[in-house]
mmCIF file of C-alpha atoms in Angstrom:
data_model
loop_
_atom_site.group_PDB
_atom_site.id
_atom_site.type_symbol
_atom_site.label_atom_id
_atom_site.label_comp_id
_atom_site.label_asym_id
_atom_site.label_seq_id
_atom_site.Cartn_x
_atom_site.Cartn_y
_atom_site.Cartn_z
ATOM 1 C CA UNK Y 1 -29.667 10.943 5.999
ATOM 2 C CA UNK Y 2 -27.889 11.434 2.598
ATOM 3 C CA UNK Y 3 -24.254 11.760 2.083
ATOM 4 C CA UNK Y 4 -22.014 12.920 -0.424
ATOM 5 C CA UNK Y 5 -20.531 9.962 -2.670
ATOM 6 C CA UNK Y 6 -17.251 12.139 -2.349
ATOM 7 C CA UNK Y 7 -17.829 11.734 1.894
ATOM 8 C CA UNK Y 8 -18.457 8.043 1.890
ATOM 9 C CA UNK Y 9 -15.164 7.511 -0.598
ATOM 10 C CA UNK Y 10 -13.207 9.592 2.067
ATOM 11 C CA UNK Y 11 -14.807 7.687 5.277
ATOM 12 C CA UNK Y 12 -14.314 4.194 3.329
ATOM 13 C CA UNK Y 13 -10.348 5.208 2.691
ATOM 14 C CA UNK Y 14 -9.918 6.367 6.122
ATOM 15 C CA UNK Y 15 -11.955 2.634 7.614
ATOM 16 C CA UNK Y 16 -9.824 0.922 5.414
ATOM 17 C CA UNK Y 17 -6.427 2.122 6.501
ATOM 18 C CA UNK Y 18 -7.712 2.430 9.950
ATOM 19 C CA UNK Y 19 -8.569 -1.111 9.985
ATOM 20 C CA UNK Y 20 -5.182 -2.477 8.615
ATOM 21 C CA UNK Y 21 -3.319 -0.101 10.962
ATOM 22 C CA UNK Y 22 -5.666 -1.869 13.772
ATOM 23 C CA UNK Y 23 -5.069 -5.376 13.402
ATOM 24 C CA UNK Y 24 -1.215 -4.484 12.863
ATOM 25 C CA UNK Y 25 -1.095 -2.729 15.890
ATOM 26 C CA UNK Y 26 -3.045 -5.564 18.056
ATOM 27 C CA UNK Y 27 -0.263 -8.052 16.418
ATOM 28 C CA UNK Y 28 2.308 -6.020 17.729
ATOM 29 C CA UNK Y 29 0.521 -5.339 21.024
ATOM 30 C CA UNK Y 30 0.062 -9.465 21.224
ATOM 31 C CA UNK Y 31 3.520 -10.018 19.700
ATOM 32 C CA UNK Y 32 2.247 -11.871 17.078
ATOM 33 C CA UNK Y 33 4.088 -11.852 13.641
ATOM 34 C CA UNK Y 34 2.124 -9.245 11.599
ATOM 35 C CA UNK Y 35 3.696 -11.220 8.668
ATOM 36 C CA UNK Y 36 1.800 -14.023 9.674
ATOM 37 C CA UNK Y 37 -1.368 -12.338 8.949
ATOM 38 C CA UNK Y 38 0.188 -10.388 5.473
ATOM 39 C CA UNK Y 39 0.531 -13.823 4.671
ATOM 40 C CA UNK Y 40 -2.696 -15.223 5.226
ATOM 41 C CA UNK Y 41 -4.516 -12.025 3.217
ATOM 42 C CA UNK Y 42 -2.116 -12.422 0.484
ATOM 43 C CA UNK Y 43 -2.965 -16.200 -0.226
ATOM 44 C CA UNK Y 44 -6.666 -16.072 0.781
ATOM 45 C CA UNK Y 45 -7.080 -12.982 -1.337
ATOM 46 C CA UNK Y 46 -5.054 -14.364 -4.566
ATOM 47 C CA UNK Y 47 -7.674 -15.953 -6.809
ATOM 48 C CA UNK Y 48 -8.891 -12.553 -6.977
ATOM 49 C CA UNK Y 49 -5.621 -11.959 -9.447
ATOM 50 C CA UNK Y 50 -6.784 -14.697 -11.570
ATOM 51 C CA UNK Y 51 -8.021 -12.856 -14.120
ATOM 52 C CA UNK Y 52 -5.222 -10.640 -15.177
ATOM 53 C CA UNK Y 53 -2.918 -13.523 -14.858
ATOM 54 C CA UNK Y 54 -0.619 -13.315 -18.260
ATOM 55 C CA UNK Y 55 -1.383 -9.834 -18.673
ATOM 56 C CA UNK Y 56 1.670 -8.886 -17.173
ATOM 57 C CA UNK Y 57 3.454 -6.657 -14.867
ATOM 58 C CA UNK Y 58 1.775 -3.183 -15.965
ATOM 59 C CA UNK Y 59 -1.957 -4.249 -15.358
ATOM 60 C CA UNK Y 60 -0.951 -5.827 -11.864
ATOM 61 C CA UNK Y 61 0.918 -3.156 -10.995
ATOM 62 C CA UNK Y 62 -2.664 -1.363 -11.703
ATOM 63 C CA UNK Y 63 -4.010 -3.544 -8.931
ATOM 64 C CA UNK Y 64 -1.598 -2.215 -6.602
ATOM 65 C CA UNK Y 65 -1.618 1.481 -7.546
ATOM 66 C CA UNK Y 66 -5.824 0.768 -7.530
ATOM 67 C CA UNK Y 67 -5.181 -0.670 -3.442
ATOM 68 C CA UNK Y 68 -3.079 1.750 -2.526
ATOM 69 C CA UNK Y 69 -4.778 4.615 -3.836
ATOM 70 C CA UNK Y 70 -8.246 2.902 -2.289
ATOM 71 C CA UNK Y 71 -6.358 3.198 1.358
ATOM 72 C CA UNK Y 72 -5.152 7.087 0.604
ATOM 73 C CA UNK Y 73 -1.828 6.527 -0.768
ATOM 74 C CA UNK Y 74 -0.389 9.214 -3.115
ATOM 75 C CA UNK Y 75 1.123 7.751 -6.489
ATOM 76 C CA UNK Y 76 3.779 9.670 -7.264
ATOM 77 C CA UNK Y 77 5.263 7.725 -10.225
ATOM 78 C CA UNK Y 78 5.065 4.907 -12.014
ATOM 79 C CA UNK Y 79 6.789 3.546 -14.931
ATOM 80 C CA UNK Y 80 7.280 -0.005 -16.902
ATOM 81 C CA UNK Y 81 9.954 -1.583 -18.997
ATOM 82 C CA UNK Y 82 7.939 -3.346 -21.800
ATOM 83 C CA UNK Y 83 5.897 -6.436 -20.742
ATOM 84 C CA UNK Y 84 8.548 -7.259 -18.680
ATOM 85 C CA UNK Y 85 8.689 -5.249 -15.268
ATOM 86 C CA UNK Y 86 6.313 -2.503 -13.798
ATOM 87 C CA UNK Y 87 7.243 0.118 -10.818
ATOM 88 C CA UNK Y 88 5.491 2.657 -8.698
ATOM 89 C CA UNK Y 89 6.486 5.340 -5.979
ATOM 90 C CA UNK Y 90 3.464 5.580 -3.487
ATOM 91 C CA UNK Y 91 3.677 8.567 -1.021
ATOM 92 C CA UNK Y 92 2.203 9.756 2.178
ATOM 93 C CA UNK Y 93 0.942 6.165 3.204
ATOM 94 C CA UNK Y 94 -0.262 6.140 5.858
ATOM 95 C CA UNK Y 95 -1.118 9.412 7.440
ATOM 96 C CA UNK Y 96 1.244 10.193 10.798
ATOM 97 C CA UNK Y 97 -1.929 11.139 13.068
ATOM 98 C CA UNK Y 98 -3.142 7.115 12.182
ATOM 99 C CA UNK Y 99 0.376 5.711 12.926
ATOM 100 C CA UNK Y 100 0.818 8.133 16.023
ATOM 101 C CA UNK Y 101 -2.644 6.754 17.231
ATOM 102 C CA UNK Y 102 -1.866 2.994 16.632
ATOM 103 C CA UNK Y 103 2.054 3.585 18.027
ATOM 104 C CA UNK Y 104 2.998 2.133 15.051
ATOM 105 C CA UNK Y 105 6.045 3.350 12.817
ATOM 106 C CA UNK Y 106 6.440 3.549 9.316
ATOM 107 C CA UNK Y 107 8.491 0.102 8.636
ATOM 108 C CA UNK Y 108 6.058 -1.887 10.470
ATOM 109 C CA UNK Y 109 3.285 -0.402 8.646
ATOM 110 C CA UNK Y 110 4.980 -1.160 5.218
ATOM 111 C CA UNK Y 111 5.181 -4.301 6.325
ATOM 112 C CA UNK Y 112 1.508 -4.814 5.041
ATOM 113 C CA UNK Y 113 2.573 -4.228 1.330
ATOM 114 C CA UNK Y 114 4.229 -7.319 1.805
ATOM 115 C CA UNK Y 115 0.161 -8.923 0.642
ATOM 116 C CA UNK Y 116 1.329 -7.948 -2.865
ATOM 117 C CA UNK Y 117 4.122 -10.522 -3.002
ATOM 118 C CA UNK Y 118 1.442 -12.903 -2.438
ATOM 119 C CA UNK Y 119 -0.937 -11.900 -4.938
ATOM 120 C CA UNK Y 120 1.763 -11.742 -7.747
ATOM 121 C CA UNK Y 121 3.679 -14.783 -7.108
ATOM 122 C CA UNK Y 122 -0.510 -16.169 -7.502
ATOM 123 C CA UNK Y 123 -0.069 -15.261 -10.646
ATOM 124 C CA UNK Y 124 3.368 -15.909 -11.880
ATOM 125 C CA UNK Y 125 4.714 -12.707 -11.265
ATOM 126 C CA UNK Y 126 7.739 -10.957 -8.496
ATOM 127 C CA UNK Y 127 7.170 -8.440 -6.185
ATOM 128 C CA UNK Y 128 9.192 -6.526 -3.977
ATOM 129 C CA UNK Y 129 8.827 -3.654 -1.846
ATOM 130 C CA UNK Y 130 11.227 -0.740 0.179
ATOM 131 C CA UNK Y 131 10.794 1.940 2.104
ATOM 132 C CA UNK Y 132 12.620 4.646 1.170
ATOM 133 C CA UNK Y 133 13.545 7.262 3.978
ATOM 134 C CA UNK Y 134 11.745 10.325 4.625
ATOM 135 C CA UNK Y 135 13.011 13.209 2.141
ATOM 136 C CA UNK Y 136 12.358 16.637 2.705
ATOM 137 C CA UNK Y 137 9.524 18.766 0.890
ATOM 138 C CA UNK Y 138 8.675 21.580 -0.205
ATOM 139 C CA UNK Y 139 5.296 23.092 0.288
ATOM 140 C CA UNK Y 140 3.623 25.665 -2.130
ATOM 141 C CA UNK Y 141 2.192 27.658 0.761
ATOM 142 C CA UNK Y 142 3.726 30.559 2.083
ATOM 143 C CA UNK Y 143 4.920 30.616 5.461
ATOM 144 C CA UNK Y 144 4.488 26.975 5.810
ATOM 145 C CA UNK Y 145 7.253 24.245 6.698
ATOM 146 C CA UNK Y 146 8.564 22.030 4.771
ATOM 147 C CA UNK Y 147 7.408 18.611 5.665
ATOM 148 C CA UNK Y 148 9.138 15.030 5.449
ATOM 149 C CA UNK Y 149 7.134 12.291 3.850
ATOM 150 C CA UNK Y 150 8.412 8.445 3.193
ATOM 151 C CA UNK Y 151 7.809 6.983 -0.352
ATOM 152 C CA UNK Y 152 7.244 3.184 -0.593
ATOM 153 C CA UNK Y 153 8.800 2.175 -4.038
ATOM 154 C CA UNK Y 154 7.077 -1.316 -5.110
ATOM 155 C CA UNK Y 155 8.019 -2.878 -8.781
ATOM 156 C CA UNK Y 156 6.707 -6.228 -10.420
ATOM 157 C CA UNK Y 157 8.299 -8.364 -12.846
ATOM 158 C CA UNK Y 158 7.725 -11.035 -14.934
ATOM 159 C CA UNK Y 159 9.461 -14.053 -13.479
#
């Protein structure tokens, strides 16, 4: 059997996000801290920043926007202040019909970008991330409903 590159990219993204939404929603099903296990990723996977550390808050805040785009998150903006601080609006992360299916909400999915903190503060570098409620959008169909989508606004800094 061959596939499309274009299908395998979409089945990765959606095994990806599945998977994180999985284990999250096992945590939560155990009561186990899903923090615990952001944790644990975020220190096991920080060597991997090792390279880019002292290039700043821009080129990590590629990392991020490279992740989150890799699990089907929109980026919606992103700006920097200099060598000093870097920020990004992701969008539609994750999809509703994955949350509905793991029962899980929006916060406690966020909760995963928490791995970032990790992986910056490997390298010398802040992190924070909020959820911003959902905001009403318009859609460029006719006849369609607006729909409500949360943005998750990250932003790095040089510490």
């Amino acid at each position: 059997m061959e596939f499309s590159l274009e299908t395998v990219a979409k089945q990765s993204e959606m095994n990806a996000v599945a998977t994180i939404l999985a284990v999250l929603a096992y945590l939560k099903q155990k009561n186990l801290a899903g923090a615990d296990w952001v944790a644990f990723m975020g220190m096991t996977f920080g060597a991997s920043w090792e390279p880019i550390r002292g290039a700043g808050p821009a080129r990590a805040l590629e990392l991020v926007a490279l992740d989150m785009r890799s699990v089907g998150a929109e980026i919606l903006n992103v700006s920097q202040d200099a060598d000093r601080s870097a920020e990004a609006v992701f969008g539609n992360w994750p999809d509703p019909a994955l949350l509905a299916a793991f029962d899980l909400s929006e916060s406690e999915a966020a909760e995963f970008m928490e791995v970032f903190a990790f992986l910056a503060a490997h390298i010398g570098l802040g992190f924070s991330a909020r959820l911003e409620p959902a905001k009403l959008k318009n859609t460029q169909a006719k006849g369609t409903s607006p729909v409500t989508s949360s943005e998750i606004k990250v932003k790095l800094w040089q510490l």
